[in-house]
mmCIF file of C-alpha atoms and ligand atoms in Angstrom:
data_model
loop_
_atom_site.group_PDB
_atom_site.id
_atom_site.type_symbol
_atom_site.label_atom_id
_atom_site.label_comp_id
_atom_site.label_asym_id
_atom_site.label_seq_id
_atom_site.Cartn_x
_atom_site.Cartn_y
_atom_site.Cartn_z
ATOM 1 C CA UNK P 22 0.000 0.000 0.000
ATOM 2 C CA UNK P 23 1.365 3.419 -0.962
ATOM 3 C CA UNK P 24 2.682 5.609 2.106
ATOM 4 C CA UNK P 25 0.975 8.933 1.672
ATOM 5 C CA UNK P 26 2.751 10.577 5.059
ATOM 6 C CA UNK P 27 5.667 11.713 2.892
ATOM 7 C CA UNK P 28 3.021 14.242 1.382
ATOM 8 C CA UNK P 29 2.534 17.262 2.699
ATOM 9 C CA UNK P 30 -1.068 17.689 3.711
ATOM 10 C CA UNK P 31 -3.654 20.402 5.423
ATOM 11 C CA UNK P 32 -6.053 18.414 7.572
ATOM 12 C CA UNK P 33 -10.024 18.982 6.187
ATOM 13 C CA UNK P 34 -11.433 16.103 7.063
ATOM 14 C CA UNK P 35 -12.238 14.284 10.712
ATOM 15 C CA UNK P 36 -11.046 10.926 9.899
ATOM 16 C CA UNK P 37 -12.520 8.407 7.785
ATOM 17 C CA UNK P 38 -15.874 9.410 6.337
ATOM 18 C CA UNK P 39 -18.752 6.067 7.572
ATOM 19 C CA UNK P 40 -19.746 3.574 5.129
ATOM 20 C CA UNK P 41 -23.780 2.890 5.499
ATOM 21 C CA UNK P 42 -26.052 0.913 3.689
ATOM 22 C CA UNK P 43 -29.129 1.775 2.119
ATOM 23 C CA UNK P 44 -32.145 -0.156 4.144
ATOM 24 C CA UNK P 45 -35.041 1.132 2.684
ATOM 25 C CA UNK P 46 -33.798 1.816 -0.878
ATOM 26 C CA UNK P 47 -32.062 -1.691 -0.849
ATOM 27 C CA UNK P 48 -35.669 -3.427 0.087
ATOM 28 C CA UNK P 49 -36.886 -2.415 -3.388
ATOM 29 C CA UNK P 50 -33.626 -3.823 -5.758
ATOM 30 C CA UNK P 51 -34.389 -7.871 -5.699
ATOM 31 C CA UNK P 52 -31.417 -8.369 -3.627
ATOM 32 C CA UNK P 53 -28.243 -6.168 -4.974
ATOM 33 C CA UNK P 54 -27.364 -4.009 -1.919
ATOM 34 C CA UNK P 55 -26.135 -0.610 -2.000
ATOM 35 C CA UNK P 56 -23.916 0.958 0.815
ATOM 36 C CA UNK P 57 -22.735 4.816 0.699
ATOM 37 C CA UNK P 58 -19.537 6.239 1.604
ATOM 38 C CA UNK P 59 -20.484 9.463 3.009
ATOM 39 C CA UNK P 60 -17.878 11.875 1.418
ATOM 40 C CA UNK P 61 -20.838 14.554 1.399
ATOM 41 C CA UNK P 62 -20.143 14.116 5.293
ATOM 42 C CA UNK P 63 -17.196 16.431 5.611
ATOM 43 C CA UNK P 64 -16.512 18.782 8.210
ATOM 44 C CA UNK P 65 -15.998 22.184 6.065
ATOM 45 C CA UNK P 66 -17.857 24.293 3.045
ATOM 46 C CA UNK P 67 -20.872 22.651 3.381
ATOM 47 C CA UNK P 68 -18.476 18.906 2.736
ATOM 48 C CA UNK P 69 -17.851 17.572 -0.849
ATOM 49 C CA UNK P 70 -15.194 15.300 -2.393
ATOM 50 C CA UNK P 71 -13.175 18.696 -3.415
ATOM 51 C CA UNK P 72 -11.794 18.143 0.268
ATOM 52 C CA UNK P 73 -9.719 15.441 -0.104
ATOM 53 C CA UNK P 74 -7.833 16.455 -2.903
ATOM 54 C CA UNK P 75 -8.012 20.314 -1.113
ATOM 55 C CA UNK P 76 -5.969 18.617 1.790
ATOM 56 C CA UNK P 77 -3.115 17.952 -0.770
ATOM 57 C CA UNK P 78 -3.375 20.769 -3.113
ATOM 58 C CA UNK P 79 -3.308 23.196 0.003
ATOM 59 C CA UNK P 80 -0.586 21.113 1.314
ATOM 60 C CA UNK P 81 1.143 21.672 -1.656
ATOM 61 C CA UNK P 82 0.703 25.645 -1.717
ATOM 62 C CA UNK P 83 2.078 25.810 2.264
ATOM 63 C CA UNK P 84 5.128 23.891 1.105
ATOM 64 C CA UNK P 85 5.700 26.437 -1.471
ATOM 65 C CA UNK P 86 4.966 29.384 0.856
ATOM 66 C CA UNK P 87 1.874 30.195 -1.279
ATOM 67 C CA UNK P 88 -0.224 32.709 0.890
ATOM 68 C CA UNK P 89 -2.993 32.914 -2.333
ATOM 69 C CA UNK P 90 -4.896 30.089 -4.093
ATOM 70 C CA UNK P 91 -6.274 30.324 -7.468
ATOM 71 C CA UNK P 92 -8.382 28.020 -9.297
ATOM 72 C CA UNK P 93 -11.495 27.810 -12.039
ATOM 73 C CA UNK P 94 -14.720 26.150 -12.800
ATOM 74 C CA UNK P 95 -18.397 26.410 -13.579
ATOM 75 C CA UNK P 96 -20.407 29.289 -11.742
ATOM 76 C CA UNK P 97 -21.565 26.751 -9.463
ATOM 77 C CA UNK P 98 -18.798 24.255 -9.091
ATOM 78 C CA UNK P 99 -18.809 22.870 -5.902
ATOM 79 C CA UNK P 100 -15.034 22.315 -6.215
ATOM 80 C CA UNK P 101 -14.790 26.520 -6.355
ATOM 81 C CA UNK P 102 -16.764 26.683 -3.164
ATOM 82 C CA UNK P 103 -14.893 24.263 -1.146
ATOM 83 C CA UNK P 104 -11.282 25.475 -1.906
ATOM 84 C CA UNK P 105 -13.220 29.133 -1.178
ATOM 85 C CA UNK P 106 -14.037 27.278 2.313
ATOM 86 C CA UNK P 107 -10.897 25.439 2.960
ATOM 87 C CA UNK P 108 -8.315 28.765 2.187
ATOM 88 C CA UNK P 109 -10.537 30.127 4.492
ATOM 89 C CA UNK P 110 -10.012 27.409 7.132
ATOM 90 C CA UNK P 111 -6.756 27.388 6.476
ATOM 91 C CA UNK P 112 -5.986 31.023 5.997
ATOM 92 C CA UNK P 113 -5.044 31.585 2.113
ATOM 93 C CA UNK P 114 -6.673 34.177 0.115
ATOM 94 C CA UNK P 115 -8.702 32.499 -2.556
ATOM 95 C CA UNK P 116 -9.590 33.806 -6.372
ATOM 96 C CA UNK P 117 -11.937 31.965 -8.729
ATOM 97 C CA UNK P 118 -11.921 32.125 -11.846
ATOM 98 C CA UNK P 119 -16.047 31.117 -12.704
ATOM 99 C CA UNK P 120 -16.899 30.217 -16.686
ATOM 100 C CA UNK P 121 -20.804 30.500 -17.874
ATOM 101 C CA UNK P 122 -20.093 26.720 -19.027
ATOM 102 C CA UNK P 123 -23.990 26.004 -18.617
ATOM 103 C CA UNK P 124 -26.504 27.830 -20.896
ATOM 104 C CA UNK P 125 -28.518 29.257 -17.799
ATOM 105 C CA UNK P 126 -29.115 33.157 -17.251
ATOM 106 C CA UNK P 127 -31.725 32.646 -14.699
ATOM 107 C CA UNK P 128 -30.844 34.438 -10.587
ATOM 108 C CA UNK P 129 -31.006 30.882 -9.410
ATOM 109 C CA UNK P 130 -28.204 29.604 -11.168
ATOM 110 C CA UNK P 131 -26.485 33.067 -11.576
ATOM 111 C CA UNK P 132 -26.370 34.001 -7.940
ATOM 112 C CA UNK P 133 -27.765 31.396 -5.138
ATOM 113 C CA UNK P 134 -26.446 27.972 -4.561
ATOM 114 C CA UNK P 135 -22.583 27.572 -4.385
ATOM 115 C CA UNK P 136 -22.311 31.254 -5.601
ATOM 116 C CA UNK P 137 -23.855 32.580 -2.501
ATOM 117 C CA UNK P 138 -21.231 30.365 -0.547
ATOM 118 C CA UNK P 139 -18.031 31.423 -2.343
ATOM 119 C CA UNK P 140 -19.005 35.290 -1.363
ATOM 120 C CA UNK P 141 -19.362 33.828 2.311
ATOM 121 C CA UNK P 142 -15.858 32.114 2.297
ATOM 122 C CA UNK P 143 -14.913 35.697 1.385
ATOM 123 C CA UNK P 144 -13.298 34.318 -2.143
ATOM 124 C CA UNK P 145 -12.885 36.929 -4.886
ATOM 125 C CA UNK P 146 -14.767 35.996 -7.952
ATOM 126 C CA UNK P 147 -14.221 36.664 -11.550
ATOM 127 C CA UNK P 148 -17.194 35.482 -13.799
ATOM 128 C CA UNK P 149 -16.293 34.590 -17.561
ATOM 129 C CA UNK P 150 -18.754 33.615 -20.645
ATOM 130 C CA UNK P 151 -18.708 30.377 -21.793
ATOM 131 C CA UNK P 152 -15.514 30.243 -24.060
ATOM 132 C CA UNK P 153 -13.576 32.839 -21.460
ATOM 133 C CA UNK P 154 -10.180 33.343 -21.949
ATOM 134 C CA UNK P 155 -9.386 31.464 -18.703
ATOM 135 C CA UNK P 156 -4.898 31.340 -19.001
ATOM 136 C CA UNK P 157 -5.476 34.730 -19.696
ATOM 137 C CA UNK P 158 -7.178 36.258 -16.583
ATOM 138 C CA UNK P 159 -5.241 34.086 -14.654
ATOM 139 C CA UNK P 160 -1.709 34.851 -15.422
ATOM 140 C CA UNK P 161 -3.166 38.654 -15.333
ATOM 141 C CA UNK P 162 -4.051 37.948 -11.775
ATOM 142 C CA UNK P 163 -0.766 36.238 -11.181
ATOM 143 C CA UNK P 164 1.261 39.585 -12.139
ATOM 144 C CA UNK P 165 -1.113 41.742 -10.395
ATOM 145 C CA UNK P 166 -1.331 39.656 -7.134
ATOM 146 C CA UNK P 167 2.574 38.891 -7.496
ATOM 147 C CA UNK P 168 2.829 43.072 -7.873
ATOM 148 C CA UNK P 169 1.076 43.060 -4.465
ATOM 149 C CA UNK P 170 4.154 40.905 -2.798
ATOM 150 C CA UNK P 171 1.749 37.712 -2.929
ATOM 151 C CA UNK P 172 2.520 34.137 -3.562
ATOM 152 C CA UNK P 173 -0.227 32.267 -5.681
ATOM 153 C CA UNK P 174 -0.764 28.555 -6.056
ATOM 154 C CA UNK P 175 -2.837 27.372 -8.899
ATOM 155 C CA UNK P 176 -5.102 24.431 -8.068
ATOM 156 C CA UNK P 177 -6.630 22.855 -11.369
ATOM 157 C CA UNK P 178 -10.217 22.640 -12.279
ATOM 158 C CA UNK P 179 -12.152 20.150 -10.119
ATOM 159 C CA UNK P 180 -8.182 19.891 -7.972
ATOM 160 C CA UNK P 181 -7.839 17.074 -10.552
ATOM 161 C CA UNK P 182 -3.577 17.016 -10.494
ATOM 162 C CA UNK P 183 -1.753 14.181 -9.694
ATOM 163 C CA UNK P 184 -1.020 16.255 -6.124
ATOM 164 C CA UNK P 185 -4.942 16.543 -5.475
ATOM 165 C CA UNK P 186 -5.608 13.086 -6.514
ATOM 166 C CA UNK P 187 -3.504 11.823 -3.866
ATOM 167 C CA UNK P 188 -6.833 12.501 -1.593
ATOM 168 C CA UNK P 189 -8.644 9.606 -3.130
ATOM 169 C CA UNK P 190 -5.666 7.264 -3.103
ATOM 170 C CA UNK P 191 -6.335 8.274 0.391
ATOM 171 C CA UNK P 192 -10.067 7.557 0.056
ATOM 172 C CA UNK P 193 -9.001 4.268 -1.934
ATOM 173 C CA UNK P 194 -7.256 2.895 1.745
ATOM 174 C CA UNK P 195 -9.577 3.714 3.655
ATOM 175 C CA UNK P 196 -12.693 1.949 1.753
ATOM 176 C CA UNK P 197 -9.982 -0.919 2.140
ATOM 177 C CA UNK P 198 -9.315 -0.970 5.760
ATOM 178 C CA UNK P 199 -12.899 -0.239 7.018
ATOM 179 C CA UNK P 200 -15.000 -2.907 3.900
ATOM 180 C CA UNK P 201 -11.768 -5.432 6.185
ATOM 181 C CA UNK P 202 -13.284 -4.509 9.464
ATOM 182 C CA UNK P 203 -16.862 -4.427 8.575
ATOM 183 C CA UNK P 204 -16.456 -7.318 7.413
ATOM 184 C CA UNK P 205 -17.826 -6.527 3.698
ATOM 185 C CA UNK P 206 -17.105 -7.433 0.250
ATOM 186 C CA UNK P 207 -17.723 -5.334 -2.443
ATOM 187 C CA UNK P 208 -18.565 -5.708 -6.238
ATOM 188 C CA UNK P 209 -17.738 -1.885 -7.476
ATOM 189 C CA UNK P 210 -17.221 1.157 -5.864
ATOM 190 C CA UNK P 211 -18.958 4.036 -7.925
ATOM 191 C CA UNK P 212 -18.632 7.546 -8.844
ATOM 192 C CA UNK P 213 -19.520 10.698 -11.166
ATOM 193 C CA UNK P 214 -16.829 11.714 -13.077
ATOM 194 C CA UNK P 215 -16.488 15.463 -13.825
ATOM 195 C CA UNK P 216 -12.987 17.055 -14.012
ATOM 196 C CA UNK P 217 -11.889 12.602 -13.591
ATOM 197 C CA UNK P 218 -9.259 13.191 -10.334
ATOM 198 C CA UNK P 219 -12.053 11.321 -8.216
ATOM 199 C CA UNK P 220 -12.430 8.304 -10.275
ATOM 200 C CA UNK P 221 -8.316 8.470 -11.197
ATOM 201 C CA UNK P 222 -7.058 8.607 -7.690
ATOM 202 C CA UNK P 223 -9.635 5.837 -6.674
ATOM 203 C CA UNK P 224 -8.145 3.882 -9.783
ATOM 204 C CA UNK P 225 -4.315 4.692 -8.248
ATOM 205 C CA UNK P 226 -5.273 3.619 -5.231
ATOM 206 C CA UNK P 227 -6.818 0.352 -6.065
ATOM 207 C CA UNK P 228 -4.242 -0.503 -8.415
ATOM 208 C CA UNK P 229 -1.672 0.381 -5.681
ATOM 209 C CA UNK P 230 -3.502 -1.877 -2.907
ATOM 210 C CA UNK P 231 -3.203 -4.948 -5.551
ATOM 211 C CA UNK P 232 -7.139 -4.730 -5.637
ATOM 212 C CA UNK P 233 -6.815 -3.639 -9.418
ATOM 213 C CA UNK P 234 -7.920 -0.464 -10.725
ATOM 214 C CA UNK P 235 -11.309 -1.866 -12.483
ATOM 215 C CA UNK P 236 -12.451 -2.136 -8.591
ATOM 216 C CA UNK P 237 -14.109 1.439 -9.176
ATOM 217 C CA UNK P 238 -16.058 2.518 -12.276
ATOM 218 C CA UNK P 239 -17.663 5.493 -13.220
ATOM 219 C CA UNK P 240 -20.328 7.490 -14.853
ATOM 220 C CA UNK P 241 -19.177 10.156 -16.950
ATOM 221 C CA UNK P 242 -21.171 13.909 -16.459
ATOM 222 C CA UNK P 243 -19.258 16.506 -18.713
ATOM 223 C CA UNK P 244 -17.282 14.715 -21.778
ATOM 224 C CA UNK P 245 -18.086 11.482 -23.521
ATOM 225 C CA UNK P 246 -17.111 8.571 -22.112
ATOM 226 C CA UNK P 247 -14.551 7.763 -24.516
ATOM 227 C CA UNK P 248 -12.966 11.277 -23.667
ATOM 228 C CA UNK P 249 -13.479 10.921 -20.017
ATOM 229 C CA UNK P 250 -11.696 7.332 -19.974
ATOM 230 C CA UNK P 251 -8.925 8.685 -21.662
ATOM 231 C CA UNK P 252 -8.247 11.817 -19.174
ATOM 232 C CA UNK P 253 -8.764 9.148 -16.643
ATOM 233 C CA UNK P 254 -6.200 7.004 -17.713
ATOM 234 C CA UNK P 255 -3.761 9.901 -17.425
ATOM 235 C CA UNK P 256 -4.346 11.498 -14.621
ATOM 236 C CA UNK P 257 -4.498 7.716 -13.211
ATOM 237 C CA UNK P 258 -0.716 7.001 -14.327
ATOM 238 C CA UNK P 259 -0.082 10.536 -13.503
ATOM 239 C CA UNK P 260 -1.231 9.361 -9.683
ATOM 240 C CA UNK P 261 0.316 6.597 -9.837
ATOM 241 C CA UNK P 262 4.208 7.933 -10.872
ATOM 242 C CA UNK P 263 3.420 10.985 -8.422
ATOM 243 C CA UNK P 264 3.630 7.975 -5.542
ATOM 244 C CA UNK P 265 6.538 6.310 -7.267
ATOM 245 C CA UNK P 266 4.593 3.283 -8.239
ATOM 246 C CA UNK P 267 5.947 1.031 -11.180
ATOM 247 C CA UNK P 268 2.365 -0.404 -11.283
ATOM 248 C CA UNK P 269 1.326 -0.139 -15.037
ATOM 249 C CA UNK P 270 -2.392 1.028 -16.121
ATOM 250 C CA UNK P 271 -3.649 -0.702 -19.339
ATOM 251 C CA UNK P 272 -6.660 1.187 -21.380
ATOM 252 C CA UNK P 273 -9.257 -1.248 -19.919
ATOM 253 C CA UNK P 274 -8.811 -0.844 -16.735
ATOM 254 C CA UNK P 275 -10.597 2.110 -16.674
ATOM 255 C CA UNK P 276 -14.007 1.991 -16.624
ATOM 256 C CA UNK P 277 -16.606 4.671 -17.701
ATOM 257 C CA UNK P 278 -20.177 4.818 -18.685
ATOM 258 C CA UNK P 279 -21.299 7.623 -20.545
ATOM 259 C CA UNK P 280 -25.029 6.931 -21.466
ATOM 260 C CA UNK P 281 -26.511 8.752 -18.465
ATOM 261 C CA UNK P 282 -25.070 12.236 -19.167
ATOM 262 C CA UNK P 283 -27.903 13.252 -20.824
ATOM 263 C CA UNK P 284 -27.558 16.333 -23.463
ATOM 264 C CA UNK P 285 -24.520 17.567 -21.052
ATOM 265 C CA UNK P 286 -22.934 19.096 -18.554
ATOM 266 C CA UNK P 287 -25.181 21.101 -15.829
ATOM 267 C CA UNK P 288 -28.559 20.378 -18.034
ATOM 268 C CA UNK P 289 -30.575 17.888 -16.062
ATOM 269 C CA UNK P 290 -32.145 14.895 -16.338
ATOM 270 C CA UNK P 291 -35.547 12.479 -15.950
ATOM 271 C CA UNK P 292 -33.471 10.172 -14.493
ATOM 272 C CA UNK P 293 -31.427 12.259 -12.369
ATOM 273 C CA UNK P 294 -34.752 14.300 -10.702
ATOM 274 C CA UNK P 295 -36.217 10.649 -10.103
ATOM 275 C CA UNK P 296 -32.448 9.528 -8.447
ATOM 276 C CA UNK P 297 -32.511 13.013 -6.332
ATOM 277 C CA UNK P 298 -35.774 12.518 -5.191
ATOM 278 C CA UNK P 299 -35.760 8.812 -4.333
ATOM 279 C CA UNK P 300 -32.388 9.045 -2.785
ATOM 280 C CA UNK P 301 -33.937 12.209 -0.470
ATOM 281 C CA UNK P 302 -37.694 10.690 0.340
ATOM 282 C CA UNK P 303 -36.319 7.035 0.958
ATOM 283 C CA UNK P 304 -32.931 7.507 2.890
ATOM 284 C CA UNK P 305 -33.112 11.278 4.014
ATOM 285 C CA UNK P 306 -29.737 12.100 1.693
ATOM 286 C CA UNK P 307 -28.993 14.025 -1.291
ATOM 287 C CA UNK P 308 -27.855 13.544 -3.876
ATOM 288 C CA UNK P 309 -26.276 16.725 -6.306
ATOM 289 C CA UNK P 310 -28.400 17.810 -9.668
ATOM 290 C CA UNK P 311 -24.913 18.072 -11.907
ATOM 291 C CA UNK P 312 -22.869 15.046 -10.568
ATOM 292 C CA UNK P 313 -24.137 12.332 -8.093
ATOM 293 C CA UNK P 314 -27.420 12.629 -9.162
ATOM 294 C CA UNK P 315 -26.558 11.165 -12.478
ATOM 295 C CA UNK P 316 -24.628 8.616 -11.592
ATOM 296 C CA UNK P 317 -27.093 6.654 -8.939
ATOM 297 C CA UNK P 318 -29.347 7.308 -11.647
ATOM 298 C CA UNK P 319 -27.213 5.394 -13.471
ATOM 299 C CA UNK P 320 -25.896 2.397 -11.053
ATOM 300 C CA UNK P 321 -30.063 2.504 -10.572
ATOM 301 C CA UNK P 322 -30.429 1.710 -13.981
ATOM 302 C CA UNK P 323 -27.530 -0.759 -14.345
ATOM 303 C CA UNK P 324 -29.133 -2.964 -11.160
ATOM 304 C CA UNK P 325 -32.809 -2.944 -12.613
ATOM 305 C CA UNK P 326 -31.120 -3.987 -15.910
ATOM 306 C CA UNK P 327 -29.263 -7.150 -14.111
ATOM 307 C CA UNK P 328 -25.749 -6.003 -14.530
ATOM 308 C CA UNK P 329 -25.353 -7.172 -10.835
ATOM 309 C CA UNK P 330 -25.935 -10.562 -9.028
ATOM 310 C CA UNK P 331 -27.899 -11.421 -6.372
ATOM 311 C CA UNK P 332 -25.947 -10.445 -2.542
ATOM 312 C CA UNK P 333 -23.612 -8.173 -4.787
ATOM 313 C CA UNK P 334 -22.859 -5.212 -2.404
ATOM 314 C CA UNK P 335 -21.934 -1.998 -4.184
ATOM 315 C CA UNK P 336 -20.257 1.060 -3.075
ATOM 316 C CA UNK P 337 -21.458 4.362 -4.021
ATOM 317 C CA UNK P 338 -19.535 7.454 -3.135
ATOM 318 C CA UNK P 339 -21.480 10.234 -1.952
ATOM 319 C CA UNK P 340 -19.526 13.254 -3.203
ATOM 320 C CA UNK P 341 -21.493 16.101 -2.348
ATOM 321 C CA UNK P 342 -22.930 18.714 -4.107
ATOM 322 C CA UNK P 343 -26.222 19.545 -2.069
ATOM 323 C CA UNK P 344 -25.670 23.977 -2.325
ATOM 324 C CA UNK P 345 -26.376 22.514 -6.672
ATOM 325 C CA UNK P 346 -29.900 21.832 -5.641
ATOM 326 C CA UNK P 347 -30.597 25.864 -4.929
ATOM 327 C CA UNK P 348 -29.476 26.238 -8.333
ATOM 328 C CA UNK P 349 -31.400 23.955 -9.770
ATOM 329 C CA UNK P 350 -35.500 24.364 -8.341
ATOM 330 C CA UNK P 351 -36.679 24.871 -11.598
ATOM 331 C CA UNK P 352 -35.508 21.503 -12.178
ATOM 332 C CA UNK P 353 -37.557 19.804 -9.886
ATOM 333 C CA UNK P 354 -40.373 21.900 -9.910
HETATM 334 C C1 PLP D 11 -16.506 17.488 -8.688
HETATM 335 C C2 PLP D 11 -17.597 16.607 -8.286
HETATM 336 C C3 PLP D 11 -17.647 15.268 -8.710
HETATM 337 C C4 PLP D 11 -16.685 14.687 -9.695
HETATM 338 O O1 PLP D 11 -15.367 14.627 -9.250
HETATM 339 P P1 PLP D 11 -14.209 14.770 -10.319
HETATM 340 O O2 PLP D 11 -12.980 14.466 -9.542
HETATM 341 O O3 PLP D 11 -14.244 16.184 -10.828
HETATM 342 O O4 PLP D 11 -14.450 13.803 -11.415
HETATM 343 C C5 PLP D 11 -18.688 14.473 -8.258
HETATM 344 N N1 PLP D 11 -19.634 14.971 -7.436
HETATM 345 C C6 PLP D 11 -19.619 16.245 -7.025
HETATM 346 C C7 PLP D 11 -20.728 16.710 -6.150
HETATM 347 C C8 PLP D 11 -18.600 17.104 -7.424
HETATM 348 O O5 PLP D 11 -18.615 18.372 -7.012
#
């Protein structure tokens, strides 16, 4: 198993996030059991899988004497809010860098939701249109803030570097130490994959612990599938060299499913709302409109449709997201 102490590291997180099952939901699926691994159950931001790779990246800026932490995304990425929260915490000065990637003008989605939260963190926020010129407002910030004596650390969209992913490596151990002591096997574990670092550091990880990388699989929200496997696959290796492993990644071990995307990033739908809302009026948890939403929509469909056996237990990871659902009432109106 890879030895992550060498790293350095900002503590976000209170110690392994609980694996639970599903009772009521799990009475309804003829048998296939599915158990959550509650990374929406985070102590800071409003908690999100953006932590774990935030502990990393942020560990990354301190060891560079960083004092200011840039980084991009959608106007409501939930990975802007949470490195808004944790610089915060931890006492960096945050910029983000926001693109109009989704067609919606409306104030939900322009100003509530994760948007509200970034002004709270006390981030600065610069909004772009769609096709922004993104390296170019960011290296102007870089001179300006560097003309202001400050350091700046750029953290990739979603944190997905081979430094952030180091947080689900992380994530990767600890499913394997506490599915040991609960004394559970399990068939998959399963994500959304957005910016891919969740789904690639899972893969290191798992490839790392022996377990093989195909142990986790997931459903693919912004590009294709056949796009999203291959940014997987790189970022995986990318992990995987980061923690001086010589464990080789072959094309198939990745695996993606991109058939419940719908017509794209940030546009919802039927089977996401129906996911959301089952997920929230049978277990009391939510589920996020952009991300999580689609994929249990997915592994929802994949169960009905017999992909798993009988006493299979699956792991889904619960990444967050819930400030999206503000955005999105007309959604689920
Ligand atoms: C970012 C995000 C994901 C996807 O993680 P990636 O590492 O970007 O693939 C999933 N769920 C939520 C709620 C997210 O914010």
């Amino acid at each position: 198993m890879a030895d992550l102490s060498r790293f350095p590291r900002v503590p976000l997180l209170e110690g392994p996030t609980p694996i639970q099952e599903l009772k009521r939901l799990n009475a309804t699926l003829g048998g296939v059991r599915i158990f959550v691994k509650r990374d929406d159950f985070t102590a800071i931001g409003g908690g999100g899988n953006k932590l774990r790779k935030l502990e990393f990246l942020l560990g990354d800026a301190k060891a560079q004497a960083a004092d200011t932490v840039i980084t991009v995304g959608a106007r409501q990425s939930n990975h802007a809010r949470l490195t808004a929260a944790a610089c915060a915490h931890a006492g960096f000065k945050c910029e983000l860098v926001l693109l109009r990637t989704v067609p919606r003008e409306d104030a939900d989605y322009v100003n509530n939701g994760n948007i509200l939260l970034d002004d709270l963190f006390g981030a600065t926020v610069h909004d772009l249109p769609k096709d922004g010129d993104v390296a170019g407002l960011v290296a102007q910030r870089f001179e300006a803030l560097a003309r202001e004596g400050r350091k700046v650390y750029f953290a990739p969209v979603g944190g997905s570097s081979a430094v952030g992913c180091l947080g689900y490596v992380s994530c990767a151990q600890e499913i394997e130490a506490q599915s040991e002591r609960m004394g559970l096997k399990f068939a998959n574990v399963i994500t959304a994959n957005g910016s891919s670092g969740t789904h690639a550091g899972l893969a290191a990880g798992f490839a790392a612990s022996g377990r093989g990388a195909a142990f986790s699989k997931s459903y693919a929200v912004y590009y294709d599938a056949e796009k999203t496997r291959g940014i997987t696959l790189t970022i995986a290796r990318d992990t995987l060299k980061h923690l001086g492993s010589d464990v080789a990644l072959a094309e198939n071990d990745i695996l993606v499913d991109g058939d419940h995307r719908g017509d794209g990033y940030g546009i919802p739908t039927d089977g996401m709302r129906a996911a959301v809302r089952r997920m929230a009026s049978m277990e009391g948890l939510l589920l996020d409109p952009v991300y999580s939403g689609k994929a249990f929509a997915g592994l929802l469909r994949d169960i009905r449709a017999g992909k798993y056996r009988r006493g299979d237990n699956v792991l889904f990871l619960m990444t967050g997201g819930a400030p999206g659902l503000f955005a999105y009432r007309s959604a689920f109106a």
